[in-house]
Structures are given as C-alpha cells and as structure tokens.
mmCIF file of N, CA and C in Angstrom:
data_model
loop_
_atom_site.group_PDB
_atom_site.id
_atom_site.type_symbol
_atom_site.label_atom_id
_atom_site.label_comp_id
_atom_site.label_asym_id
_atom_site.label_seq_id
_atom_site.Cartn_x
_atom_site.Cartn_y
_atom_site.Cartn_z
ATOM 1 N N UNK A 1 40.293 29.284 -73.072
ATOM 2 C CA UNK A 1 39.044 29.535 -72.384
ATOM 3 C C UNK A 1 39.135 28.930 -70.999
ATOM 4 N N UNK A 2 38.682 29.638 -69.991
ATOM 5 C CA UNK A 2 38.725 29.166 -68.615
ATOM 6 C C UNK A 2 37.707 28.053 -68.414
ATOM 7 N N UNK A 3 38.097 27.059 -67.620
ATOM 8 C CA UNK A 3 37.182 25.961 -67.307
ATOM 9 C C UNK A 3 36.083 26.478 -66.397
ATOM 10 N N UNK A 4 34.853 26.060 -66.658
ATOM 11 C CA UNK A 4 33.743 26.483 -65.826
ATOM 12 C C UNK A 4 33.400 25.374 -64.840
ATOM 13 N N UNK A 5 32.949 25.789 -63.680
ATOM 14 C CA UNK A 5 32.533 24.831 -62.661
ATOM 15 C C UNK A 5 31.097 24.460 -62.939
ATOM 16 N N UNK A 6 30.816 23.160 -63.020
ATOM 17 C CA UNK A 6 29.457 22.701 -63.251
ATOM 18 C C UNK A 6 28.907 22.082 -61.982
ATOM 19 N N UNK A 7 27.675 22.356 -61.706
ATOM 20 C CA UNK A 7 27.017 21.784 -60.541
ATOM 21 C C UNK A 7 26.249 20.554 -61.028
ATOM 22 N N UNK A 8 26.593 19.353 -60.511
ATOM 23 C CA UNK A 8 25.935 18.143 -61.028
ATOM 24 C C UNK A 8 24.467 18.016 -60.619
ATOM 25 N N UNK A 9 24.048 18.627 -59.522
ATOM 26 C CA UNK A 9 22.648 18.539 -59.103
ATOM 27 C C UNK A 9 22.308 19.811 -58.330
ATOM 28 N N UNK A 10 21.029 20.133 -58.227
ATOM 29 C CA UNK A 10 20.592 21.344 -57.561
ATOM 30 C C UNK A 10 20.907 21.391 -56.078
ATOM 31 N N UNK A 11 21.117 20.225 -55.438
ATOM 32 C CA UNK A 11 21.353 20.192 -53.998
ATOM 33 C C UNK A 11 22.826 20.076 -53.631
ATOM 34 N N UNK A 12 23.705 19.985 -54.611
ATOM 35 C CA UNK A 12 25.133 19.874 -54.341
ATOM 36 C C UNK A 12 25.752 21.270 -54.462
ATOM 37 N N UNK A 13 26.389 21.777 -53.402
ATOM 38 C CA UNK A 13 26.956 23.135 -53.488
ATOM 39 C C UNK A 13 28.208 23.164 -54.367
ATOM 40 N N UNK A 14 28.432 24.300 -54.961
ATOM 41 C CA UNK A 14 29.643 24.498 -55.743
ATOM 42 C C UNK A 14 30.820 24.702 -54.800
ATOM 43 N N UNK A 15 31.989 24.373 -55.271
ATOM 44 C CA UNK A 15 33.212 24.659 -54.525
ATOM 45 C C UNK A 15 34.008 25.734 -55.253
ATOM 46 N N UNK A 16 33.305 26.762 -55.654
ATOM 47 C CA UNK A 16 33.914 27.907 -56.317
ATOM 48 C C UNK A 16 33.140 29.140 -55.875
ATOM 49 N N UNK A 17 33.760 30.291 -56.002
ATOM 50 C CA UNK A 17 33.120 31.529 -55.607
ATOM 51 C C UNK A 17 31.990 31.851 -56.572
ATOM 52 N N UNK A 18 30.809 32.159 -55.997
ATOM 53 C CA UNK A 18 29.645 32.482 -56.811
ATOM 54 C C UNK A 18 28.821 33.535 -56.085
ATOM 55 N N UNK A 19 27.958 34.213 -56.831
ATOM 56 C CA UNK A 19 27.031 35.172 -56.232
ATOM 57 C C UNK A 19 25.755 35.181 -57.042
ATOM 58 N N UNK A 20 24.694 35.680 -56.442
ATOM 59 C CA UNK A 20 23.435 35.749 -57.155
ATOM 60 C C UNK A 20 22.500 36.742 -56.519
ATOM 61 N N UNK A 21 21.431 37.028 -57.214
ATOM 62 C CA UNK A 21 20.408 37.924 -56.702
ATOM 63 C C UNK A 21 19.504 37.153 -55.759
ATOM 64 N N UNK A 22 18.625 37.845 -55.062
ATOM 65 C CA UNK A 22 17.735 37.214 -54.092
ATOM 66 C C UNK A 22 16.866 36.162 -54.761
ATOM 67 N N UNK A 23 16.319 36.456 -55.906
ATOM 68 C CA UNK A 23 15.415 35.519 -56.596
ATOM 69 C C UNK A 23 16.041 34.904 -57.833
ATOM 70 N N UNK A 24 17.351 34.747 -57.850
ATOM 71 C CA UNK A 24 18.021 34.200 -59.023
ATOM 72 C C UNK A 24 19.073 33.185 -58.572
ATOM 73 N N UNK A 25 19.426 32.270 -59.448
ATOM 74 C CA UNK A 25 20.452 31.286 -59.073
ATOM 75 C C UNK A 25 21.840 31.933 -58.978
ATOM 76 N N UNK A 26 22.704 31.306 -58.215
ATOM 77 C CA UNK A 26 24.083 31.782 -58.100
ATOM 78 C C UNK A 26 24.807 31.599 -59.421
ATOM 79 N N UNK A 27 25.712 32.538 -59.706
ATOM 80 C CA UNK A 27 26.486 32.508 -60.939
ATOM 81 C C UNK A 27 27.956 32.452 -60.554
ATOM 82 N N UNK A 28 28.702 31.564 -61.190
ATOM 83 C CA UNK A 28 30.133 31.438 -60.895
ATOM 84 C C UNK A 28 30.884 32.706 -61.269
ATOM 85 N N UNK A 29 31.910 32.996 -60.502
ATOM 86 C CA UNK A 29 32.781 34.127 -60.782
ATOM 87 C C UNK A 29 33.850 33.678 -61.770
ATOM 88 N N UNK A 30 33.992 34.413 -62.872
ATOM 89 C CA UNK A 30 35.031 34.143 -63.864
ATOM 90 C C UNK A 30 35.342 35.450 -64.574
ATOM 91 N N UNK A 31 36.258 35.437 -65.520
ATOM 92 C CA UNK A 31 36.701 36.668 -66.179
ATOM 93 C C UNK A 31 35.551 37.431 -66.819
ATOM 94 N N UNK A 32 34.588 36.736 -67.355
ATOM 95 C CA UNK A 32 33.451 37.391 -67.986
ATOM 96 C C UNK A 32 32.366 37.801 -67.010
ATOM 97 N N UNK A 33 32.460 37.339 -65.766
ATOM 98 C CA UNK A 33 31.456 37.641 -64.737
ATOM 99 C C UNK A 33 32.175 37.886 -63.408
ATOM 100 N N UNK A 34 32.876 39.027 -63.291
ATOM 101 C CA UNK A 34 33.637 39.299 -62.062
ATOM 102 C C UNK A 34 32.726 39.643 -60.892
ATOM 103 N N UNK A 35 33.279 39.591 -59.704
ATOM 104 C CA UNK A 35 32.523 39.991 -58.523
ATOM 105 C C UNK A 35 32.075 41.444 -58.652
ATOM 106 N N UNK A 36 30.855 41.746 -58.247
ATOM 107 C CA UNK A 36 30.365 43.125 -58.338
ATOM 108 C C UNK A 36 30.850 43.946 -57.139
ATOM 109 N N UNK A 37 32.088 44.393 -57.218
ATOM 110 C CA UNK A 37 32.680 45.148 -56.112
ATOM 111 C C UNK A 37 33.214 46.478 -56.637
ATOM 112 N N UNK A 38 33.504 47.387 -55.721
ATOM 113 C CA UNK A 38 34.145 48.642 -56.084
ATOM 114 C C UNK A 38 35.271 48.897 -55.110
ATOM 115 N N UNK A 39 36.249 49.613 -55.564
ATOM 116 C CA UNK A 39 37.378 49.955 -54.720
ATOM 117 C C UNK A 39 36.975 51.069 -53.775
ATOM 118 N N UNK A 40 37.286 50.894 -52.511
ATOM 119 C CA UNK A 40 37.014 51.931 -51.526
ATOM 120 C C UNK A 40 38.352 52.492 -51.089
ATOM 121 N N UNK A 41 38.532 53.779 -51.313
ATOM 122 C CA UNK A 41 39.791 54.436 -50.982
ATOM 123 C C UNK A 41 39.877 54.642 -49.477
ATOM 124 N N UNK A 42 41.005 54.279 -48.930
ATOM 125 C CA UNK A 42 41.280 54.548 -47.526
ATOM 126 C C UNK A 42 41.669 56.006 -47.388
ATOM 127 N N UNK A 43 41.866 56.471 -46.184
ATOM 128 C CA UNK A 43 42.282 57.855 -45.960
ATOM 129 C C UNK A 43 43.557 58.139 -46.748
ATOM 130 N N UNK A 44 43.646 59.334 -47.278
ATOM 131 C CA UNK A 44 44.814 59.729 -48.066
ATOM 132 C C UNK A 44 46.084 59.617 -47.234
ATOM 133 N N UNK A 45 47.159 59.226 -47.884
ATOM 134 C CA UNK A 45 48.433 59.078 -47.193
ATOM 135 C C UNK A 45 49.253 60.356 -47.161
ATOM 136 N N UNK A 46 48.765 61.406 -47.781
ATOM 137 C CA UNK A 46 49.505 62.665 -47.809
ATOM 138 C C UNK A 46 49.334 63.412 -46.489
ATOM 139 N N UNK A 47 50.312 64.260 -46.195
ATOM 140 C CA UNK A 47 50.272 65.077 -44.976
ATOM 141 C C UNK A 47 49.774 66.465 -45.369
ATOM 142 N N UNK A 48 48.671 66.943 -44.774
ATOM 143 C CA UNK A 48 48.146 68.262 -45.138
ATOM 144 C C UNK A 48 49.155 69.376 -44.876
ATOM 145 N N UNK A 49 49.075 70.410 -45.691
ATOM 146 C CA UNK A 49 49.864 71.633 -45.507
ATOM 147 C C UNK A 49 48.928 72.617 -44.809
ATOM 148 N N UNK A 50 49.198 72.901 -43.528
ATOM 149 C CA UNK A 50 48.305 73.717 -42.708
ATOM 150 C C UNK A 50 49.105 74.822 -42.040
ATOM 151 N N UNK A 51 48.517 76.022 -41.989
ATOM 152 C CA UNK A 51 49.169 77.113 -41.282
ATOM 153 C C UNK A 51 48.384 78.392 -41.375
ATOM 154 N N UNK A 52 48.971 79.447 -40.866
ATOM 155 C CA UNK A 52 48.392 80.777 -40.998
ATOM 156 C C UNK A 52 49.535 81.772 -41.120
ATOM 157 N N UNK A 53 49.232 82.906 -41.752
ATOM 158 C CA UNK A 53 50.256 83.912 -41.970
ATOM 159 C C UNK A 53 49.623 85.289 -42.107
ATOM 160 N N UNK A 54 50.389 86.293 -41.744
ATOM 161 C CA UNK A 54 49.977 87.676 -41.997
ATOM 162 C C UNK A 54 51.015 88.368 -42.870
ATOM 163 N N UNK A 55 51.879 87.564 -43.485
ATOM 164 C CA UNK A 55 52.937 88.093 -44.353
ATOM 165 C C UNK A 55 52.901 87.385 -45.704
ATOM 166 N N UNK A 56 53.371 88.041 -46.723
ATOM 167 C CA UNK A 56 53.469 87.439 -48.048
ATOM 168 C C UNK A 56 54.629 86.450 -48.078
ATOM 169 N N UNK A 57 54.540 85.484 -48.987
ATOM 170 C CA UNK A 57 55.598 84.490 -49.134
ATOM 171 C C UNK A 57 55.063 83.235 -49.789
ATOM 172 N N UNK A 58 55.866 82.204 -49.789
ATOM 173 C CA UNK A 58 55.485 80.920 -50.366
ATOM 174 C C UNK A 58 55.573 79.859 -49.287
ATOM 175 N N UNK A 59 54.559 79.001 -49.214
ATOM 176 C CA UNK A 59 54.566 77.887 -48.266
ATOM 177 C C UNK A 59 54.448 76.590 -49.041
ATOM 178 N N UNK A 60 55.019 75.549 -48.500
ATOM 179 C CA UNK A 60 54.993 74.233 -49.131
ATOM 180 C C UNK A 60 56.304 73.539 -48.873
ATOM 181 N N UNK A 61 56.461 72.365 -49.338
ATOM 182 C CA UNK A 61 55.628 71.694 -50.334
ATOM 183 C C UNK A 61 54.512 70.864 -49.706
ATOM 184 N N UNK A 62 53.493 70.649 -50.506
ATOM 185 C CA UNK A 62 52.468 69.650 -50.234
ATOM 186 C C UNK A 62 52.730 68.528 -51.218
ATOM 187 N N UNK A 63 52.918 67.316 -50.710
ATOM 188 C CA UNK A 63 53.206 66.151 -51.551
ATOM 189 C C UNK A 63 51.928 65.324 -51.645
ATOM 190 N N UNK A 64 51.271 65.316 -52.802
ATOM 191 C CA UNK A 64 49.974 64.647 -52.917
ATOM 192 C C UNK A 64 50.080 63.148 -53.167
ATOM 193 N N UNK A 65 49.002 62.464 -52.796
ATOM 194 C CA UNK A 65 48.815 61.071 -53.191
ATOM 195 C C UNK A 65 48.249 61.116 -54.607
ATOM 196 N N UNK A 66 48.670 60.220 -55.463
ATOM 197 C CA UNK A 66 48.223 60.229 -56.856
ATOM 198 C C UNK A 66 46.753 59.836 -56.970
ATOM 199 N N UNK A 67 46.062 60.489 -57.894
ATOM 200 C CA UNK A 67 44.693 60.121 -58.218
ATOM 201 C C UNK A 67 43.640 60.532 -57.216
ATOM 202 N N UNK A 68 43.953 61.437 -56.319
ATOM 203 C CA UNK A 68 42.996 61.897 -55.314
ATOM 204 C C UNK A 68 42.880 63.410 -55.417
ATOM 205 N N UNK A 69 41.675 63.962 -55.379
ATOM 206 C CA UNK A 69 41.529 65.415 -55.498
ATOM 207 C C UNK A 69 42.304 66.179 -54.419
ATOM 208 N N UNK A 70 42.890 67.282 -54.819
ATOM 209 C CA UNK A 70 43.609 68.170 -53.897
ATOM 210 C C UNK A 70 42.669 69.323 -53.582
ATOM 211 N N UNK A 71 42.424 69.562 -52.305
ATOM 212 C CA UNK A 71 41.486 70.580 -51.849
ATOM 213 C C UNK A 71 42.246 71.721 -51.199
ATOM 214 N N UNK A 72 41.864 72.950 -51.559
ATOM 215 C CA UNK A 72 42.437 74.156 -50.956
ATOM 216 C C UNK A 72 41.356 74.812 -50.107
ATOM 217 N N UNK A 73 41.707 75.119 -48.855
ATOM 218 C CA UNK A 73 40.791 75.819 -47.958
ATOM 219 C C UNK A 73 41.496 77.061 -47.437
ATOM 220 N N UNK A 74 40.888 78.218 -47.673
ATOM 221 C CA UNK A 74 41.428 79.505 -47.236
ATOM 222 C C UNK A 74 40.377 80.184 -46.371
ATOM 223 N N UNK A 75 40.778 80.617 -45.175
ATOM 224 C CA UNK A 75 39.849 81.301 -44.281
ATOM 225 C C UNK A 75 40.566 82.466 -43.615
ATOM 226 N N UNK A 76 39.777 83.325 -43.004
ATOM 227 C CA UNK A 76 40.340 84.446 -42.269
ATOM 228 C C UNK A 76 39.819 85.759 -42.798
ATOM 229 N N UNK A 77 40.340 86.832 -42.220
ATOM 230 C CA UNK A 77 39.984 88.185 -42.626
ATOM 231 C C UNK A 77 41.223 88.772 -43.299
ATOM 232 N N UNK A 78 41.298 88.632 -44.609
ATOM 233 C CA UNK A 78 42.501 89.009 -45.345
ATOM 234 C C UNK A 78 42.128 89.601 -46.705
ATOM 235 N N UNK A 79 43.056 90.340 -47.265
ATOM 236 C CA UNK A 79 42.943 90.796 -48.645
ATOM 237 C C UNK A 79 44.260 90.485 -49.338
ATOM 238 N N UNK A 80 44.172 90.149 -50.591
ATOM 239 C CA UNK A 80 45.363 89.811 -51.344
ATOM 240 C C UNK A 80 45.063 88.730 -52.352
ATOM 241 N N UNK A 81 46.109 88.003 -52.760
ATOM 242 C CA UNK A 81 45.982 86.933 -53.750
ATOM 243 C C UNK A 81 46.748 85.708 -53.258
ATOM 244 N N UNK A 82 46.109 84.546 -53.378
ATOM 245 C CA UNK A 82 46.752 83.272 -53.049
ATOM 246 C C UNK A 82 46.651 82.398 -54.290
ATOM 247 N N UNK A 83 47.771 81.809 -54.675
ATOM 248 C CA UNK A 83 47.822 81.020 -55.901
ATOM 249 C C UNK A 83 48.446 79.659 -55.616
ATOM 250 N N UNK A 84 47.759 78.597 -56.027
ATOM 251 C CA UNK A 84 48.314 77.252 -55.917
ATOM 252 C C UNK A 84 49.246 77.033 -57.099
ATOM 253 N N UNK A 85 50.474 76.607 -56.797
ATOM 254 C CA UNK A 85 51.472 76.379 -57.835
ATOM 255 C C UNK A 85 51.966 74.942 -57.780
ATOM 256 N N UNK A 86 52.357 74.416 -58.934
ATOM 257 C CA UNK A 86 52.824 73.030 -59.065
ATOM 258 C C UNK A 86 54.292 73.036 -59.454
ATOM 259 N N UNK A 87 55.024 72.048 -58.931
ATOM 260 C CA UNK A 87 56.442 71.905 -59.265
ATOM 261 C C UNK A 87 56.745 70.437 -59.535
ATOM 262 N N UNK A 88 57.682 70.212 -60.433
ATOM 263 C CA UNK A 88 58.144 68.841 -60.677
ATOM 264 C C UNK A 88 59.639 68.706 -60.394
ATOM 265 N N UNK A 89 60.232 69.756 -59.817
ATOM 266 C CA UNK A 89 61.670 69.703 -59.502
ATOM 267 C C UNK A 89 61.952 70.075 -58.039
ATOM 268 N N UNK A 90 61.051 69.655 -57.156
ATOM 269 C CA UNK A 90 61.269 69.892 -55.733
ATOM 270 C C UNK A 90 61.016 71.315 -55.290
ATOM 271 N N UNK A 91 60.349 72.110 -56.086
ATOM 272 C CA UNK A 91 60.019 73.475 -55.721
ATOM 273 C C UNK A 91 60.938 74.527 -56.303
ATOM 274 N N UNK A 92 62.004 74.117 -56.987
ATOM 275 C CA UNK A 92 62.916 75.097 -57.593
ATOM 276 C C UNK A 92 62.189 75.924 -58.656
ATOM 277 N N UNK A 93 61.336 75.262 -59.432
ATOM 278 C CA UNK A 93 60.519 75.938 -60.432
ATOM 279 C C UNK A 93 59.067 75.665 -60.080
ATOM 280 N N UNK A 94 58.309 76.723 -59.856
ATOM 281 C CA UNK A 94 56.884 76.591 -59.526
ATOM 282 C C UNK A 94 56.074 77.283 -60.616
ATOM 283 N N UNK A 95 55.036 76.594 -61.092
ATOM 284 C CA UNK A 95 54.232 77.107 -62.191
ATOM 285 C C UNK A 95 52.774 77.174 -61.742
ATOM 286 N N UNK A 96 52.100 78.297 -62.009
ATOM 287 C CA UNK A 96 50.672 78.402 -61.657
ATOM 288 C C UNK A 96 49.843 77.388 -62.435
ATOM 289 N N UNK A 97 48.729 76.970 -61.862
ATOM 290 C CA UNK A 97 47.809 76.069 -62.542
ATOM 291 C C UNK A 97 47.013 76.852 -63.578
ATOM 292 N N UNK A 98 46.684 76.186 -64.676
ATOM 293 C CA UNK A 98 45.820 76.778 -65.695
ATOM 294 C C UNK A 98 44.783 75.746 -66.123
ATOM 295 N N UNK A 99 43.692 76.236 -66.683
ATOM 296 C CA UNK A 99 42.654 75.399 -67.282
ATOM 297 C C UNK A 99 42.249 76.085 -68.576
ATOM 298 N N UNK A 100 42.493 75.439 -69.694
ATOM 299 C CA UNK A 100 42.198 76.046 -70.988
ATOM 300 C C UNK A 100 43.004 77.311 -71.242
ATOM 301 N N UNK A 101 44.201 77.369 -70.682
ATOM 302 C CA UNK A 101 45.068 78.522 -70.881
ATOM 303 C C UNK A 101 44.799 79.684 -69.940
ATOM 304 N N UNK A 102 43.764 79.582 -69.144
ATOM 305 C CA UNK A 102 43.420 80.636 -68.187
ATOM 306 C C UNK A 102 43.877 80.238 -66.785
ATOM 307 N N UNK A 103 44.133 81.233 -65.947
ATOM 308 C CA UNK A 103 44.548 80.974 -64.585
ATOM 309 C C UNK A 103 43.535 80.151 -63.816
ATOM 310 N N UNK A 104 44.029 79.252 -62.993
ATOM 311 C CA UNK A 104 43.186 78.361 -62.197
ATOM 312 C C UNK A 104 43.865 78.185 -60.843
ATOM 313 N N UNK A 105 43.101 78.051 -59.784
ATOM 314 C CA UNK A 105 43.696 77.882 -58.467
ATOM 315 C C UNK A 105 44.255 79.192 -57.928
ATOM 316 N N UNK A 106 43.640 80.293 -58.319
ATOM 317 C CA UNK A 106 44.048 81.638 -57.890
ATOM 318 C C UNK A 106 42.868 82.234 -57.123
ATOM 319 N N UNK A 107 43.100 82.662 -55.888
ATOM 320 C CA UNK A 107 42.019 83.071 -55.001
ATOM 321 C C UNK A 107 42.249 84.482 -54.463
ATOM 322 N N UNK A 108 41.159 85.253 -54.358
ATOM 323 C CA UNK A 108 41.212 86.590 -53.768
ATOM 324 C C UNK A 108 40.279 86.688 -52.557
ATOM 325 N N UNK A 109 39.779 85.570 -52.105
ATOM 326 C CA UNK A 109 38.908 85.524 -50.936
ATOM 327 C C UNK A 109 38.875 84.118 -50.372
ATOM 328 N N UNK A 110 38.155 83.955 -49.274
ATOM 329 C CA UNK A 110 38.055 82.649 -48.642
ATOM 330 C C UNK A 110 37.498 81.625 -49.633
ATOM 331 N N UNK A 111 37.975 80.397 -49.518
ATOM 332 C CA UNK A 111 37.582 79.351 -50.462
ATOM 333 C C UNK A 111 37.685 77.983 -49.797
ATOM 334 N N UNK A 112 36.966 77.033 -50.353
ATOM 335 C CA UNK A 112 37.040 75.637 -49.921
ATOM 336 C C UNK A 112 36.622 74.805 -51.123
ATOM 337 N N UNK A 113 37.600 74.388 -51.917
ATOM 338 C CA UNK A 113 37.251 73.653 -53.124
ATOM 339 C C UNK A 113 38.355 72.703 -53.570
ATOM 340 N N UNK A 114 37.914 71.661 -54.271
ATOM 341 C CA UNK A 114 38.853 70.748 -54.919
ATOM 342 C C UNK A 114 39.388 71.465 -56.151
ATOM 343 N N UNK A 115 40.712 71.510 -56.276
ATOM 344 C CA UNK A 115 41.325 72.309 -57.331
ATOM 345 C C UNK A 115 41.868 71.443 -58.458
ATOM 346 N N UNK A 116 42.479 70.312 -58.129
ATOM 347 C CA UNK A 116 43.113 69.493 -59.156
ATOM 348 C C UNK A 116 43.323 68.076 -58.628
ATOM 349 N N UNK A 117 43.676 67.161 -59.512
ATOM 350 C CA UNK A 117 44.141 65.811 -59.182
ATOM 351 C C UNK A 117 45.564 65.713 -59.703
ATOM 352 N N UNK A 118 46.361 64.895 -59.079
ATOM 353 C CA UNK A 118 47.735 64.710 -59.551
ATOM 354 C C UNK A 118 47.911 63.287 -60.058
ATOM 355 N N UNK A 119 48.635 63.147 -61.190
ATOM 356 C CA UNK A 119 48.887 61.827 -61.762
ATOM 357 C C UNK A 119 50.372 61.556 -61.984
ATOM 358 N N UNK A 120 51.224 62.522 -61.669
ATOM 359 C CA UNK A 120 52.657 62.368 -61.904
ATOM 360 C C UNK A 120 53.405 62.266 -60.580
ATOM 361 N N UNK A 121 54.086 61.142 -60.379
ATOM 362 C CA UNK A 121 54.866 60.959 -59.150
ATOM 363 C C UNK A 121 55.958 62.013 -59.064
ATOM 364 N N UNK A 122 56.153 62.552 -57.874
ATOM 365 C CA UNK A 122 57.204 63.533 -57.657
ATOM 366 C C UNK A 122 56.750 64.975 -57.737
ATOM 367 N N UNK A 123 55.518 65.208 -58.176
ATOM 368 C CA UNK A 123 55.012 66.583 -58.238
ATOM 369 C C UNK A 123 54.718 67.080 -56.826
ATOM 370 N N UNK A 124 54.945 68.361 -56.592
ATOM 371 C CA UNK A 124 54.628 68.992 -55.312
ATOM 372 C C UNK A 124 53.836 70.258 -55.568
ATOM 373 N N UNK A 125 53.140 70.710 -54.532
ATOM 374 C CA UNK A 125 52.323 71.919 -54.633
ATOM 375 C C UNK A 125 52.743 72.916 -53.568
ATOM 376 N N UNK A 126 52.599 74.191 -53.907
ATOM 377 C CA UNK A 126 53.008 75.290 -53.032
ATOM 378 C C UNK A 126 51.945 76.381 -53.121
ATOM 379 N N UNK A 127 51.793 77.152 -52.061
ATOM 380 C CA UNK A 127 50.917 78.311 -52.082
ATOM 381 C C UNK A 127 51.773 79.560 -52.158
ATOM 382 N N UNK A 128 51.550 80.372 -53.182
ATOM 383 C CA UNK A 128 52.203 81.678 -53.295
ATOM 384 C C UNK A 128 51.216 82.685 -52.715
ATOM 385 N N UNK A 129 51.602 83.332 -51.630
ATOM 386 C CA UNK A 129 50.704 84.224 -50.893
ATOM 387 C C UNK A 129 51.200 85.656 -51.022
ATOM 388 N N UNK A 130 50.321 86.544 -51.505
ATOM 389 C CA UNK A 130 50.636 87.972 -51.607
ATOM 390 C C UNK A 130 49.550 88.720 -50.836
ATOM 391 N N UNK A 131 49.796 88.953 -49.559
ATOM 392 C CA UNK A 131 48.801 89.612 -48.713
ATOM 393 C C UNK A 131 48.978 91.120 -48.719
ATOM 394 N N UNK A 132 47.859 91.812 -48.744
ATOM 395 C CA UNK A 132 47.856 93.261 -48.585
ATOM 396 C C UNK A 132 47.547 93.628 -47.138
ATOM 397 N N UNK A 133 46.685 92.809 -46.496
ATOM 398 C CA UNK A 133 46.360 93.033 -45.088
ATOM 399 C C UNK A 133 45.701 91.785 -44.511
ATOM 400 N N UNK A 134 45.641 91.732 -43.191
ATOM 401 C CA UNK A 134 44.930 90.670 -42.495
ATOM 402 C C UNK A 134 45.764 89.426 -42.264
ATOM 403 N N UNK A 135 45.065 88.394 -41.787
ATOM 404 C CA UNK A 135 45.693 87.105 -41.499
ATOM 405 C C UNK A 135 44.953 86.014 -42.258
ATOM 406 N N UNK A 136 45.697 85.195 -42.959
ATOM 407 C CA UNK A 136 45.165 84.104 -43.766
ATOM 408 C C UNK A 136 45.458 82.776 -43.074
ATOM 409 N N UNK A 137 44.446 81.930 -42.956
ATOM 410 C CA UNK A 137 44.640 80.546 -42.541
ATOM 411 C C UNK A 137 44.457 79.685 -43.779
ATOM 412 N N UNK A 138 45.360 78.718 -43.997
ATOM 413 C CA UNK A 138 45.322 77.914 -45.206
ATOM 414 C C UNK A 138 45.436 76.442 -44.857
ATOM 415 N N UNK A 139 44.881 75.644 -45.753
ATOM 416 C CA UNK A 139 44.977 74.176 -45.645
ATOM 417 C C UNK A 139 44.926 73.610 -47.058
ATOM 418 N N UNK A 140 45.956 72.852 -47.408
ATOM 419 C CA UNK A 140 45.985 72.119 -48.680
ATOM 420 C C UNK A 140 46.037 70.655 -48.287
ATOM 421 N N UNK A 141 45.045 69.883 -48.719
ATOM 422 C CA UNK A 141 44.941 68.496 -48.259
ATOM 423 C C UNK A 141 44.183 67.665 -49.275
ATOM 424 N N UNK A 142 44.113 66.364 -48.982
ATOM 425 C CA UNK A 142 43.323 65.452 -49.813
ATOM 426 C C UNK A 142 42.293 64.767 -48.943
#
C-alpha cells in the first residue's frame, strides 16, 4: 500500500501534489485518486496523400498514425468509382475495406468522411481510382 501524506494542521501546506474543488478540501494524488486529466492529441504525424487525376489508376501509399481516424475527401466533377484499399506488405497486395462482410470505403461521388482507424504498424492505404469521366481531387489524411 502506498504511503499517504498527512497534513499535521490545517495551516501547514502539503508537500505533495493535490487538487480539490472550489468548495472542497484538497485531496492527495495517489493510485486510487489520479489527477483528473485527459490526453490531448497533437497534430497527426502522417503525411496526407493529396492530388488530382483525370485517369484511372492507383495512388498511394498513405502511411497512417496508429489510433487516429483516417479521413477520405473526394471532390470535383467526376464519374466513376474510388475505393480505399489497405495493405500490410508495402502495397504489393491491396485489399478493399469491408464492414460486416460488405464493401466499405467505396465511393461513387464526392465525399468527406472518416473511414477507418488503424491499429497495426506497417499498414498502408491506397486509392484505387476507376474514372469514367471528369477530374477527381482526392485527399487521404488524419
């Protein structure tokens, strides 16, 4: 059991970290009473995948930071299909995303949405673009 800091009198300050409410006494910080803080995420360390195209093909890789939502933004005047694909072997094998066995991360129009989170180091993402006409602007970022 951790030793607790005792205050011998009301006017003697503690020499340990403590916090309290406006109308309540200070409480020592210990394993059972940690500081009431939350982690604030700094800007993502990943480099966005940004570009535009009027031809079909595959672009990438996007290397995500772990545990942060991956957002896909598609804009422009285009027709076709854009699919976010995941790879764990540097892009040699790319697999479409699914949710409950159904296709996920597959777009036929402009979009701006969080698609997935990544938890496996070394995974990369790619956009498979099959345009019928127009010009597509894309951004994959966190």
